């Protein structure tokens, strides 16, 4: 299991048979996967644009990782839970999240304040790897409840170096927690390539903790869906965790603050362009007659509509009120916060008066 | 007694450890969502036996021996809390909480604010802390300032068996994360505990444990008993010290200290933790600001030195014992 | 320029980032045992470009891109220091130092004392810190109190390009571990730097950056410039503030503050970090103890609130800017 | 590679052939290994006794782990480095350490203050797993120096759950550091058995990080020596790290503070008694005529002598001076420490005067 990993759809859009992970999808389902990827890509591009226009402070682009995210999230049942890192915009959309919720975070209006219970999509986590333990704990909770729901934890190739991720692997293995560790290996952790993070392919890490690790072609949405579904079923059956390494590529900069020309070759990026996840599904759809130009035009139009809605939403976002500073530090009354809030009010009142 | 607790007919005399055990037992019995997690808390009952018998009575699913990884323990406790449980984590010794510090500071403390109140994390982190037990390195430290500076956490420490019982119950009841510091050198000291529901106090506020007029002596956790001794000695010399047990280190009940200092005009703060950037600094700064014109002497602090906790044969010199507290009191009275 | 530095003929105007880069370059050139370690410090030159060009000139063996694991970085840096190297570690942002906190607090800070001086750990931990750059969560924090409370560490923060250069050289020269806090919102501000050996000052002591008679204003790192602005504004209103840049947060040069406060009778301390258990508490407590009869008003503190660092659209409200500093000054002057 | 792992000497004292890890030792060398194990056992027993008598605050007994420690440390060259945890008393003796240095720590006279450079034996480390990173860093330093020395990091089965240990594995693998990770799997981490710490045998952990892991019979001193030597040679040749899992048993309590009757069966302990590391080497020595009653009597006498010296040394240990509190916090002058020392002196002077 080296090279590109489990693959069901080749870059040229032809299907590839696989002994274990075949999948049977209707044309409608295939179109819907394409549509989700296309909308995610358009949304993401709008994020980059809005940042360039000064509307956002930062944007971490998912460009190139649409298949990994859309395929994996499609495998989740409604009652399953996703624990993202900070680049899982397509996963968010796949869970039904309001895209503006993500943008509020990157605009600096809040820290990402959605209710995880609403879409079983947890908070973005910026401290690399932390959320893998939360996901494991959540999965333990589900198991204790006797629930058949499962959890997917998203993280990057760089994250695998963090002690927390190894501890999550071990806790999940020891307790047999129903959690799928979904690593998007986009080849880069900011400027550091895989060789700085690991000596061997990442999916191999799992074996040493006592559970299976699988590499999947992360630009193949069918394979990502099939393998994640398989891993979730294992989890539901009480067979414990699985590590999925989705072998993909970060086509853009790490974030809008980054300048990848300092550390990687254009040729490498170019070589991955040929493996584009949308293009290959488009080829399949066209080859199998599952969609025509009208479908693609409609999808594009839907993308533009989403982008316009998002643009408009960002521009009209209310700034947070100053009391937001104090209002949610604690769940219960807290004398010090109350005192500081009161002093701040006095200060502001005086200040407004004076000036 | 399987998963149940008996409500006693009246107050009992128990050790601080037994009071903590009773509080955990009551919480486990009352709320099926309460879980205990930690190293060696199951069959062993914890290295101090605080969880003695609880795994036997409530099962391995509720009293979980975990892998030896503090970040993993706190991180999975956060996940369990997200899924509706109320985990009570035991860290084996004060010096071993630091592998979990990242999860505590960047996740546990912040998730309520991050989600603007949509996520609550009712996680209690129990830590036996402080010195005076003749232990090896990392087993005698007082890290409270490192938690108190972090917004989103509550930090408390009981001084008596009764407070141990009720404050731990309160910590488990709270929807905020609580760092619960247990004064390990007082574990086997006894006191009266009234576990009847009617005796339940509210959230911990500072308590005047001895009234006096000449000077206010503030402490918490293991130093409260030391300060009471100091007050007794001082009384023989004709000085009436008022001793306040803070109970909560974050937030601090400044009103209670303030009230006392306005009467006595003098304040000494005692803790085991190093003085530099310790709780005494915060208390001195704030009370001086509030009571500037009532203070007849500068607030004095007595505590650990700016050194690592020493080898045990030196701990009597390091710890602020009776004599060092009295020395500070004398200096404050003389000023 | 391969592994060498040119000594300039005289002072130059450079940014704070360029001054740090020059200090690292000089240290790498002078001592083959100096190593740089961190995430993205190689080809990228660090996310703030502080290490720009250094890997190219000194090689991957001296400027090491590491796996994404802060505990691993600091832990292996300790091992490298034991083997005779002098590692300078970059932590990418303030909020990401906590996974390394255990190694810093239980190992790096303590090994000299543990070995009774037989082991020296000349490790520098560089951390871009503080807010005001419009960043997302964990990228704007001021954790200095969490290091200053820990014996065995030195904590310092430069306010100007010149101090950035010389204090970093001093930190690397020191045989003690140093937490070196870089005021990231001042990274691209310019100032005069004299890199000639004759200009080398000793270990960092507090510096009076503006003389005044009415009130002492103490700051360090990013707040020094804010306080100088405040002093300029106050001067227009007829108040002469003396501004002191502490430079070192552990230890603190209390003598310098003491000297000033004895003259001015009033003290305000400003920092970005939360006030509760912050550096201002320690300074207020100690200076009040030392200068009780010289103080005409209580020491006031201005700083962050007891809240997590807020989303960037609120940071102007959160950060102690010119107006909040002036407000505290006014209150202190009025008392 | 499950079960007992690489074995060269069976519990009954007969030799077991092994295709890769055979070893050829002279009778003198065999006797010397036995002697080291016997002295370590006697020393350890004295530690327990001294604690019972109140002379020490604590003692972590190595009983049962003599072969793992003596075998592995014998594989080190003089210029190699050992990074211990806190139970490696036989490793310490093997490096030439003064046994009283260890006892000072457990008496509470100091925190274990020997100079690691003197015997290339580093400080005891009580925070579980921390030293594995120091060992890795040290090994990196040796490699940078172009040295052919290597490093052995000692830790327990419980330690493998710590994030630091996984990070050490990964750093060592990524940089190809000349370090041998020697895990004494004594089956217990205080009261927790292996199943609480890992789902699979521990030596398997290494593979997932990209280096070999080997289980060795930890009660077989010959196998421990052979496998450690092999791993050290790999390290010297620049082939990177190795994990050795020495499968052994903690015959005593975790420390003198512990009461294992609360959590484990006497029968389990009994079953391991049959695998005693000293007994099997004694059987070999006798069977091959390499030593006679006189040798064993002399060894016992040497043990008694060591015990007497240690007893005497502990009882006459000077208490630390009070200035030790302040003298070594920093390597360079420090105003705060100076101020506190001075204030302390004033306080003590006054106190002594008063009474
Ligand atoms: C604990 C911690 N250290 C450092 C950082 C800074 N940082 C942000 S993203 C990143 C790289 C992450 O790489 P990877 O895990 O591969 O995820 P990707 O960004 O490629 O999706 C780093 C070093 C951080 N956020 N958290
Ligand atoms: C970080 C940390 N957490 C907890 C402890 C408390 N503790 C001391 S020894 C021990 C068990 C260690 O087990 P193992 O690694 O198997 O080593 P052994 O004692 O069996 O030699 C624990 C939990 C510690 N010393 N350090
Ligand atoms: Mg990546
Ligand atoms: Mg063990």
JSON list of N, CA, C and O in Angstrom, two decimals, chain A residues 113 116 130 133-134 137-138 141 144-145 164 167 171 175 324 328 330-334 336 339, chain B residues 33 61 64-66 69 71-72 76 79 85 103 112-113 116 118 152-154 173 175-176 251 286:
[
{"chain": "A", "resi": 113, "resn": "UNK", "atom": "N", "xyz": [-17.69, 30.12, 16.33]},
{"chain": "A", "resi": 113, "resn": "UNK", "atom": "CA", "xyz": [-18.52, 29.93, 17.53]},
{"chain": "A", "resi": 113, "resn": "UNK", "atom": "C", "xyz": [-19.76, 29.10, 17.27]},
{"chain": "A", "resi": 113, "resn": "UNK", "atom": "O", "xyz": [-20.74, 29.20, 17.99]},
{"chain": "A", "resi": 116, "resn": "UNK", "atom": "N", "xyz": [-21.51, 22.94, 17.97]},
{"chain": "A", "resi": 116, "resn": "UNK", "atom": "CA", "xyz": [-21.12, 21.66, 17.37]},
{"chain": "A", "resi": 116, "resn": "UNK", "atom": "C", "xyz": [-22.26, 20.65, 17.34]},
{"chain": "A", "resi": 116, "resn": "UNK", "atom": "O", "xyz": [-22.25, 19.74, 16.50]},
{"chain": "A", "resi": 130, "resn": "UNK", "atom": "N", "xyz": [-4.65, 18.87, 18.49]},
{"chain": "A", "resi": 130, "resn": "UNK", "atom": "CA", "xyz": [-5.45, 18.80, 19.72]},
{"chain": "A", "resi": 130, "resn": "UNK", "atom": "C", "xyz": [-6.78, 18.09, 19.54]},
{"chain": "A", "resi": 130, "resn": "UNK", "atom": "O", "xyz": [-7.23, 17.36, 20.41]},
{"chain": "A", "resi": 133, "resn": "UNK", "atom": "N", "xyz": [-7.62, 14.22, 20.07]},
{"chain": "A", "resi": 133, "resn": "UNK", "atom": "CA", "xyz": [-7.97, 13.68, 21.39]},
{"chain": "A", "resi": 133, "resn": "UNK", "atom": "C", "xyz": [-9.43, 13.96, 21.73]},
{"chain": "A", "resi": 133, "resn": "UNK", "atom": "O", "xyz": [-10.10, 13.13, 22.34]},
{"chain": "A", "resi": 134, "resn": "UNK", "atom": "N", "xyz": [-9.91, 15.14, 21.33]},
{"chain": "A", "resi": 134, "resn": "UNK", "atom": "CA", "xyz": [-11.32, 15.44, 21.60]},
{"chain": "A", "resi": 134, "resn": "UNK", "atom": "C", "xyz": [-12.20, 14.44, 20.84]},
{"chain": "A", "resi": 134, "resn": "UNK", "atom": "O", "xyz": [-13.20, 13.94, 21.38]},
{"chain": "A", "resi": 137, "resn": "UNK", "atom": "N", "xyz": [-12.15, 11.16, 22.64]},
{"chain": "A", "resi": 137, "resn": "UNK", "atom": "CA", "xyz": [-12.99, 11.22, 23.84]},
{"chain": "A", "resi": 137, "resn": "UNK", "atom": "C", "xyz": [-14.47, 11.20, 23.48]},
{"chain": "A", "resi": 137, "resn": "UNK", "atom": "O", "xyz": [-15.27, 10.51, 24.13]},
{"chain": "A", "resi": 138, "resn": "UNK", "atom": "N", "xyz": [-14.81, 11.94, 22.44]},
{"chain": "A", "resi": 138, "resn": "UNK", "atom": "CA", "xyz": [-16.21, 11.94, 22.02]},
{"chain": "A", "resi": 138, "resn": "UNK", "atom": "C", "xyz": [-16.64, 10.54, 21.60]},
{"chain": "A", "resi": 138, "resn": "UNK", "atom": "O", "xyz": [-17.73, 10.06, 21.97]},
{"chain": "A", "resi": 141, "resn": "UNK", "atom": "N", "xyz": [-17.36, 8.50, 24.46]},
{"chain": "A", "resi": 141, "resn": "UNK", "atom": "CA", "xyz": [-18.67, 8.84, 25.00]},
{"chain": "A", "resi": 141, "resn": "UNK", "atom": "C", "xyz": [-19.79, 8.15, 24.23]},
{"chain": "A", "resi": 141, "resn": "UNK", "atom": "O", "xyz": [-20.72, 7.59, 24.83]},
{"chain": "A", "resi": 144, "resn": "UNK", "atom": "N", "xyz": [-19.91, 4.59, 25.21]},
{"chain": "A", "resi": 144, "resn": "UNK", "atom": "CA", "xyz": [-20.50, 4.45, 26.55]},
{"chain": "A", "resi": 144, "resn": "UNK", "atom": "C", "xyz": [-22.02, 4.55, 26.48]},
{"chain": "A", "resi": 144, "resn": "UNK", "atom": "O", "xyz": [-22.74, 3.87, 27.20]},
{"chain": "A", "resi": 145, "resn": "UNK", "atom": "N", "xyz": [-22.50, 5.42, 25.59]},
{"chain": "A", "resi": 145, "resn": "UNK", "atom": "CA", "xyz": [-23.94, 5.60, 25.44]},
{"chain": "A", "resi": 145, "resn": "UNK", "atom": "C", "xyz": [-24.60, 4.41, 24.74]},
{"chain": "A", "resi": 145, "resn": "UNK", "atom": "O", "xyz": [-25.82, 4.37, 24.61]},
{"chain": "A", "resi": 164, "resn": "UNK", "atom": "N", "xyz": [0.24, 14.65, 20.82]},
{"chain": "A", "resi": 164, "resn": "UNK", "atom": "CA", "xyz": [-1.20, 14.48, 21.03]},
{"chain": "A", "resi": 164, "resn": "UNK", "atom": "C", "xyz": [-1.80, 13.49, 20.04]},
{"chain": "A", "resi": 164, "resn": "UNK", "atom": "O", "xyz": [-2.72, 12.74, 20.40]},
{"chain": "A", "resi": 167, "resn": "UNK", "atom": "N", "xyz": [-0.92, 10.09, 21.08]},
{"chain": "A", "resi": 167, "resn": "UNK", "atom": "CA", "xyz": [-1.71, 9.73, 22.27]},
{"chain": "A", "resi": 167, "resn": "UNK", "atom": "C", "xyz": [-3.15, 9.41, 21.89]},
{"chain": "A", "resi": 167, "resn": "UNK", "atom": "O", "xyz": [-3.77, 8.49, 22.43]},
{"chain": "A", "resi": 171, "resn": "UNK", "atom": "N", "xyz": [-4.96, 5.98, 22.80]},
{"chain": "A", "resi": 171, "resn": "UNK", "atom": "CA", "xyz": [-6.21, 5.92, 23.57]},
{"chain": "A", "resi": 171, "resn": "UNK", "atom": "C", "xyz": [-7.30, 5.22, 22.75]},
{"chain": "A", "resi": 171, "resn": "UNK", "atom": "O", "xyz": [-8.03, 4.37, 23.26]},
{"chain": "A", "resi": 175, "resn": "UNK", "atom": "N", "xyz": [-8.90, 1.63, 24.04]},
{"chain": "A", "resi": 175, "resn": "UNK", "atom": "CA", "xyz": [-10.32, 1.56, 24.41]},
{"chain": "A", "resi": 175, "resn": "UNK", "atom": "C", "xyz": [-11.20, 1.11, 23.24]},
{"chain": "A", "resi": 175, "resn": "UNK", "atom": "O", "xyz": [-12.42, 1.01, 23.40]},
{"chain": "A", "resi": 324, "resn": "UNK", "atom": "N", "xyz": [-18.79, 41.36, 24.18]},
{"chain": "A", "resi": 324, "resn": "UNK", "atom": "CA", "xyz": [-18.37, 40.00, 23.82]},
{"chain": "A", "resi": 324, "resn": "UNK", "atom": "C", "xyz": [-17.06, 39.64, 24.51]},
{"chain": "A", "resi": 324, "resn": "UNK", "atom": "O", "xyz": [-16.77, 38.47, 24.73]},
{"chain": "A", "resi": 328, "resn": "UNK", "atom": "N", "xyz": [-18.53, 35.51, 27.69]},
{"chain": "A", "resi": 328, "resn": "UNK", "atom": "CA", "xyz": [-18.56, 34.04, 27.62]},
{"chain": "A", "resi": 328, "resn": "UNK", "atom": "C", "xyz": [-17.32, 33.38, 28.19]},
{"chain": "A", "resi": 328, "resn": "UNK", "atom": "O", "xyz": [-17.02, 32.25, 27.85]},
{"chain": "A", "resi": 330, "resn": "UNK", "atom": "N", "xyz": [-16.79, 32.52, 31.24]},
{"chain": "A", "resi": 330, "resn": "UNK", "atom": "CA", "xyz": [-17.25, 31.44, 32.12]},
{"chain": "A", "resi": 330, "resn": "UNK", "atom": "C", "xyz": [-18.73, 31.17, 31.87]},
{"chain": "A", "resi": 330, "resn": "UNK", "atom": "O", "xyz": [-19.47, 32.05, 31.42]},
{"chain": "A", "resi": 331, "resn": "UNK", "atom": "N", "xyz": [-19.14, 29.97, 32.21]},
{"chain": "A", "resi": 331, "resn": "UNK", "atom": "CA", "xyz": [-20.55, 29.62, 32.09]},
{"chain": "A", "resi": 331, "resn": "UNK", "atom": "C", "xyz": [-21.34, 30.14, 33.28]},
{"chain": "A", "resi": 331, "resn": "UNK", "atom": "O", "xyz": [-22.54, 30.37, 33.18]},
{"chain": "A", "resi": 332, "resn": "UNK", "atom": "N", "xyz": [-20.67, 30.31, 34.39]},
{"chain": "A", "resi": 332, "resn": "UNK", "atom": "CA", "xyz": [-21.34, 30.73, 35.62]},
{"chain": "A", "resi": 332, "resn": "UNK", "atom": "C", "xyz": [-20.77, 32.07, 36.08]},
{"chain": "A", "resi": 332, "resn": "UNK", "atom": "O", "xyz": [-19.69, 32.46, 35.65]},
{"chain": "A", "resi": 333, "resn": "UNK", "atom": "N", "xyz": [-21.48, 32.77, 36.95]},
{"chain": "A", "resi": 333, "resn": "UNK", "atom": "CA", "xyz": [-21.02, 34.09, 37.38]},
{"chain": "A", "resi": 333, "resn": "UNK", "atom": "C", "xyz": [-19.59, 34.06, 37.90]},
{"chain": "A", "resi": 333, "resn": "UNK", "atom": "O", "xyz": [-19.16, 33.07, 38.52]},
{"chain": "A", "resi": 334, "resn": "UNK", "atom": "N", "xyz": [-18.88, 35.14, 37.64]},
{"chain": "A", "resi": 334, "resn": "UNK", "atom": "CA", "xyz": [-17.47, 35.17, 37.99]},
{"chain": "A", "resi": 334, "resn": "UNK", "atom": "C", "xyz": [-17.11, 36.59, 38.42]},
{"chain": "A", "resi": 334, "resn": "UNK", "atom": "O", "xyz": [-17.15, 37.53, 37.64]},
{"chain": "A", "resi": 336, "resn": "UNK", "atom": "N", "xyz": [-14.43, 38.30, 39.14]},
{"chain": "A", "resi": 336, "resn": "UNK", "atom": "CA", "xyz": [-13.36, 39.08, 38.52]},
{"chain": "A", "resi": 336, "resn": "UNK", "atom": "C", "xyz": [-13.79, 39.60, 37.15]},
{"chain": "A", "resi": 336, "resn": "UNK", "atom": "O", "xyz": [-13.57, 40.77, 36.82]},
{"chain": "A", "resi": 339, "resn": "UNK", "atom": "N", "xyz": [-16.17, 42.39, 37.64]},
{"chain": "A", "resi": 339, "resn": "UNK", "atom": "CA", "xyz": [-15.48, 43.60, 38.07]},
{"chain": "A", "resi": 339, "resn": "UNK", "atom": "C", "xyz": [-14.80, 44.28, 36.88]},
{"chain": "A", "resi": 339, "resn": "UNK", "atom": "O", "xyz": [-14.87, 45.50, 36.71]},
{"chain": "B", "resi": 33, "resn": "UNK", "atom": "N", "xyz": [-23.65, 10.50, 34.46]},
{"chain": "B", "resi": 33, "resn": "UNK", "atom": "CA", "xyz": [-22.73, 11.13, 33.51]},
{"chain": "B", "resi": 33, "resn": "UNK", "atom": "C", "xyz": [-21.39, 11.48, 34.14]},
{"chain": "B", "resi": 33, "resn": "UNK", "atom": "O", "xyz": [-20.47, 11.88, 33.45]},
{"chain": "B", "resi": 61, "resn": "UNK", "atom": "N", "xyz": [-16.22, 1.25, 33.49]},
{"chain": "B", "resi": 61, "resn": "UNK", "atom": "CA", "xyz": [-16.71, 2.25, 32.55]},
{"chain": "B", "resi": 61, "resn": "UNK", "atom": "C", "xyz": [-16.86, 3.62, 33.17]},
{"chain": "B", "resi": 61, "resn": "UNK", "atom": "O", "xyz": [-16.87, 4.63, 32.47]},
{"chain": "B", "resi": 64, "resn": "UNK", "atom": "N", "xyz": [-12.17, 5.00, 35.23]},
{"chain": "B", "resi": 64, "resn": "UNK", "atom": "CA", "xyz": [-11.32, 4.49, 34.15]},
{"chain": "B", "resi": 64, "resn": "UNK", "atom": "C", "xyz": [-9.83, 4.66, 34.42]},
{"chain": "B", "resi": 64, "resn": "UNK", "atom": "O", "xyz": [-9.32, 5.77, 34.51]},
{"chain": "B", "resi": 65, "resn": "UNK", "atom": "N", "xyz": [-9.14, 3.55, 34.52]},
{"chain": "B", "resi": 65, "resn": "UNK", "atom": "CA", "xyz": [-7.68, 3.60, 34.47]},
{"chain": "B", "resi": 65, "resn": "UNK", "atom": "C", "xyz": [-7.29, 3.97, 33.05]},
{"chain": "B", "resi": 65, "resn": "UNK", "atom": "O", "xyz": [-7.78, 3.34, 32.09]},
{"chain": "B", "resi": 66, "resn": "UNK", "atom": "N", "xyz": [-6.44, 4.96, 32.90]},
{"chain": "B", "resi": 66, "resn": "UNK", "atom": "CA", "xyz": [-6.07, 5.43, 31.56]},
{"chain": "B", "resi": 66, "resn": "UNK", "atom": "C", "xyz": [-4.63, 5.08, 31.24]},
{"chain": "B", "resi": 66, "resn": "UNK", "atom": "O", "xyz": [-3.83, 4.80, 32.13]},
{"chain": "B", "resi": 69, "resn": "UNK", "atom": "N", "xyz": [-0.55, 9.08, 30.11]},
{"chain": "B", "resi": 69, "resn": "UNK", "atom": "CA", "xyz": [-0.36, 10.19, 29.18]},
{"chain": "B", "resi": 69, "resn": "UNK", "atom": "C", "xyz": [-1.33, 11.30, 29.58]},
{"chain": "B", "resi": 69, "resn": "UNK", "atom": "O", "xyz": [-2.51, 11.25, 29.27]},
{"chain": "B", "resi": 71, "resn": "UNK", "atom": "N", "xyz": [-1.70, 14.47, 28.67]},
{"chain": "B", "resi": 71, "resn": "UNK", "atom": "CA", "xyz": [-2.37, 15.23, 27.63]},
{"chain": "B", "resi": 71, "resn": "UNK", "atom": "C", "xyz": [-3.53, 14.40, 27.07]},
{"chain": "B", "resi": 71, "resn": "UNK", "atom": "O", "xyz": [-4.62, 14.92, 26.83]},
{"chain": "B", "resi": 72, "resn": "UNK", "atom": "N", "xyz": [-3.28, 13.13, 26.88]},
{"chain": "B", "resi": 72, "resn": "UNK", "atom": "CA", "xyz": [-4.33, 12.24, 26.42]},
{"chain": "B", "resi": 72, "resn": "UNK", "atom": "C", "xyz": [-5.50, 12.17, 27.38]},
{"chain": "B", "resi": 72, "resn": "UNK", "atom": "O", "xyz": [-6.66, 12.15, 26.97]},
{"chain": "B", "resi": 76, "resn": "UNK", "atom": "N", "xyz": [-8.98, 13.63, 26.05]},
{"chain": "B", "resi": 76, "resn": "UNK", "atom": "CA", "xyz": [-10.15, 12.76, 25.89]},
{"chain": "B", "resi": 76, "resn": "UNK", "atom": "C", "xyz": [-11.25, 13.16, 26.88]},
{"chain": "B", "resi": 76, "resn": "UNK", "atom": "O", "xyz": [-12.43, 13.02, 26.58]},
{"chain": "B", "resi": 79, "resn": "UNK", "atom": "N", "xyz": [-13.25, 15.65, 25.15]},
{"chain": "B", "resi": 79, "resn": "UNK", "atom": "CA", "xyz": [-14.15, 15.00, 24.21]},
{"chain": "B", "resi": 79, "resn": "UNK", "atom": "C", "xyz": [-15.34, 14.36, 24.91]},
{"chain": "B", "resi": 79, "resn": "UNK", "atom": "O", "xyz": [-16.48, 14.46, 24.45]},
{"chain": "B", "resi": 85, "resn": "UNK", "atom": "N", "xyz": [-20.67, 13.99, 29.06]},
{"chain": "B", "resi": 85, "resn": "UNK", "atom": "CA", "xyz": [-20.21, 13.44, 30.35]},
{"chain": "B", "resi": 85, "resn": "UNK", "atom": "C", "xyz": [-19.60, 14.54, 31.21]},
{"chain": "B", "resi": 85, "resn": "UNK", "atom": "O", "xyz": [-19.35, 15.65, 30.74]},
{"chain": "B", "resi": 103, "resn": "UNK", "atom": "N", "xyz": [-3.42, 21.16, 26.62]},
{"chain": "B", "resi": 103, "resn": "UNK", "atom": "CA", "xyz": [-4.86, 20.88, 26.51]},
{"chain": "B", "resi": 103, "resn": "UNK", "atom": "C", "xyz": [-5.65, 21.72, 27.52]},
{"chain": "B", "resi": 103, "resn": "UNK", "atom": "O", "xyz": [-6.75, 22.19, 27.21]},
{"chain": "B", "resi": 112, "resn": "UNK", "atom": "N", "xyz": [-15.33, 27.42, 25.99]},
{"chain": "B", "resi": 112, "resn": "UNK", "atom": "CA", "xyz": [-16.58, 28.12, 26.28]},
{"chain": "B", "resi": 112, "resn": "UNK", "atom": "C", "xyz": [-16.58, 29.49, 25.63]},
{"chain": "B", "resi": 112, "resn": "UNK", "atom": "O", "xyz": [-17.54, 29.88, 24.95]},
{"chain": "B", "resi": 113, "resn": "UNK", "atom": "N", "xyz": [-15.49, 30.21, 25.78]},
{"chain": "B", "resi": 113, "resn": "UNK", "atom": "CA", "xyz": [-15.41, 31.53, 25.17]},
{"chain": "B", "resi": 113, "resn": "UNK", "atom": "C", "xyz": [-15.36, 31.41, 23.65]},
{"chain": "B", "resi": 113, "resn": "UNK", "atom": "O", "xyz": [-16.01, 32.17, 22.92]},
{"chain": "B", "resi": 116, "resn": "UNK", "atom": "N", "xyz": [-18.58, 31.07, 22.21]},
{"chain": "B", "resi": 116, "resn": "UNK", "atom": "CA", "xyz": [-19.50, 32.05, 22.78]},
{"chain": "B", "resi": 116, "resn": "UNK", "atom": "C", "xyz": [-20.63, 31.38, 23.57]},
{"chain": "B", "resi": 116, "resn": "UNK", "atom": "O", "xyz": [-21.81, 31.62, 23.33]},
{"chain": "B", "resi": 118, "resn": "UNK", "atom": "N", "xyz": [-21.63, 28.30, 23.64]},
{"chain": "B", "resi": 118, "resn": "UNK", "atom": "CA", "xyz": [-22.41, 27.15, 23.13]},
{"chain": "B", "resi": 118, "resn": "UNK", "atom": "C", "xyz": [-21.86, 25.82, 23.64]},
{"chain": "B", "resi": 118, "resn": "UNK", "atom": "O", "xyz": [-22.56, 24.82, 23.65]},
{"chain": "B", "resi": 152, "resn": "UNK", "atom": "N", "xyz": [-10.77, 31.42, 32.09]},
{"chain": "B", "resi": 152, "resn": "UNK", "atom": "CA", "xyz": [-11.59, 30.29, 31.67]},
{"chain": "B", "resi": 152, "resn": "UNK", "atom": "C", "xyz": [-11.52, 29.13, 32.65]},
{"chain": "B", "resi": 152, "resn": "UNK", "atom": "O", "xyz": [-12.37, 28.25, 32.63]},
{"chain": "B", "resi": 153, "resn": "UNK", "atom": "N", "xyz": [-10.49, 29.15, 33.48]},
{"chain": "B", "resi": 153, "resn": "UNK", "atom": "CA", "xyz": [-10.37, 28.11, 34.50]},
{"chain": "B", "resi": 153, "resn": "UNK", "atom": "C", "xyz": [-10.83, 28.67, 35.84]},
{"chain": "B", "resi": 153, "resn": "UNK", "atom": "O", "xyz": [-10.66, 29.86, 36.12]},
{"chain": "B", "resi": 154, "resn": "UNK", "atom": "N", "xyz": [-11.35, 27.81, 36.66]},
{"chain": "B", "resi": 154, "resn": "UNK", "atom": "CA", "xyz": [-11.51, 28.12, 38.08]},
{"chain": "B", "resi": 154, "resn": "UNK", "atom": "C", "xyz": [-10.48, 27.29, 38.85]},
{"chain": "B", "resi": 154, "resn": "UNK", "atom": "O", "xyz": [-10.20, 26.15, 38.46]},
{"chain": "B", "resi": 173, "resn": "UNK", "atom": "N", "xyz": [-20.24, 19.90, 40.18]},
{"chain": "B", "resi": 173, "resn": "UNK", "atom": "CA", "xyz": [-21.50, 20.49, 39.75]},
{"chain": "B", "resi": 173, "resn": "UNK", "atom": "C", "xyz": [-21.30, 21.63, 38.75]},
{"chain": "B", "resi": 173, "resn": "UNK", "atom": "O", "xyz": [-22.11, 21.86, 37.86]},
{"chain": "B", "resi": 175, "resn": "UNK", "atom": "N", "xyz": [-20.43, 24.08, 35.77]},
{"chain": "B", "resi": 175, "resn": "UNK", "atom": "CA", "xyz": [-20.32, 23.91, 34.32]},
{"chain": "B", "resi": 175, "resn": "UNK", "atom": "C", "xyz": [-19.03, 24.49, 33.76]},
{"chain": "B", "resi": 175, "resn": "UNK", "atom": "O", "xyz": [-18.81, 24.44, 32.55]},
{"chain": "B", "resi": 176, "resn": "UNK", "atom": "N", "xyz": [-18.22, 25.07, 34.62]},
{"chain": "B", "resi": 176, "resn": "UNK", "atom": "CA", "xyz": [-16.91, 25.56, 34.18]},
{"chain": "B", "resi": 176, "resn": "UNK", "atom": "C", "xyz": [-15.83, 24.54, 34.53]},
{"chain": "B", "resi": 176, "resn": "UNK", "atom": "O", "xyz": [-15.97, 23.79, 35.51]},
{"chain": "B", "resi": 251, "resn": "UNK", "atom": "N", "xyz": [-11.78, 32.64, 40.78]},
{"chain": "B", "resi": 251, "resn": "UNK", "atom": "CA", "xyz": [-11.51, 34.01, 41.21]},
{"chain": "B", "resi": 251, "resn": "UNK", "atom": "C", "xyz": [-11.14, 34.06, 42.69]},
{"chain": "B", "resi": 251, "resn": "UNK", "atom": "O", "xyz": [-11.33, 33.08, 43.41]},
{"chain": "B", "resi": 286, "resn": "UNK", "atom": "N", "xyz": [-3.84, 44.02, 44.46]},
{"chain": "B", "resi": 286, "resn": "UNK", "atom": "CA", "xyz": [-5.25, 44.42, 44.40]},
{"chain": "B", "resi": 286, "resn": "UNK", "atom": "C", "xyz": [-5.72, 45.01, 45.72]},
{"chain": "B", "resi": 286, "resn": "UNK", "atom": "O", "xyz": [-6.45, 46.01, 45.73]}
]
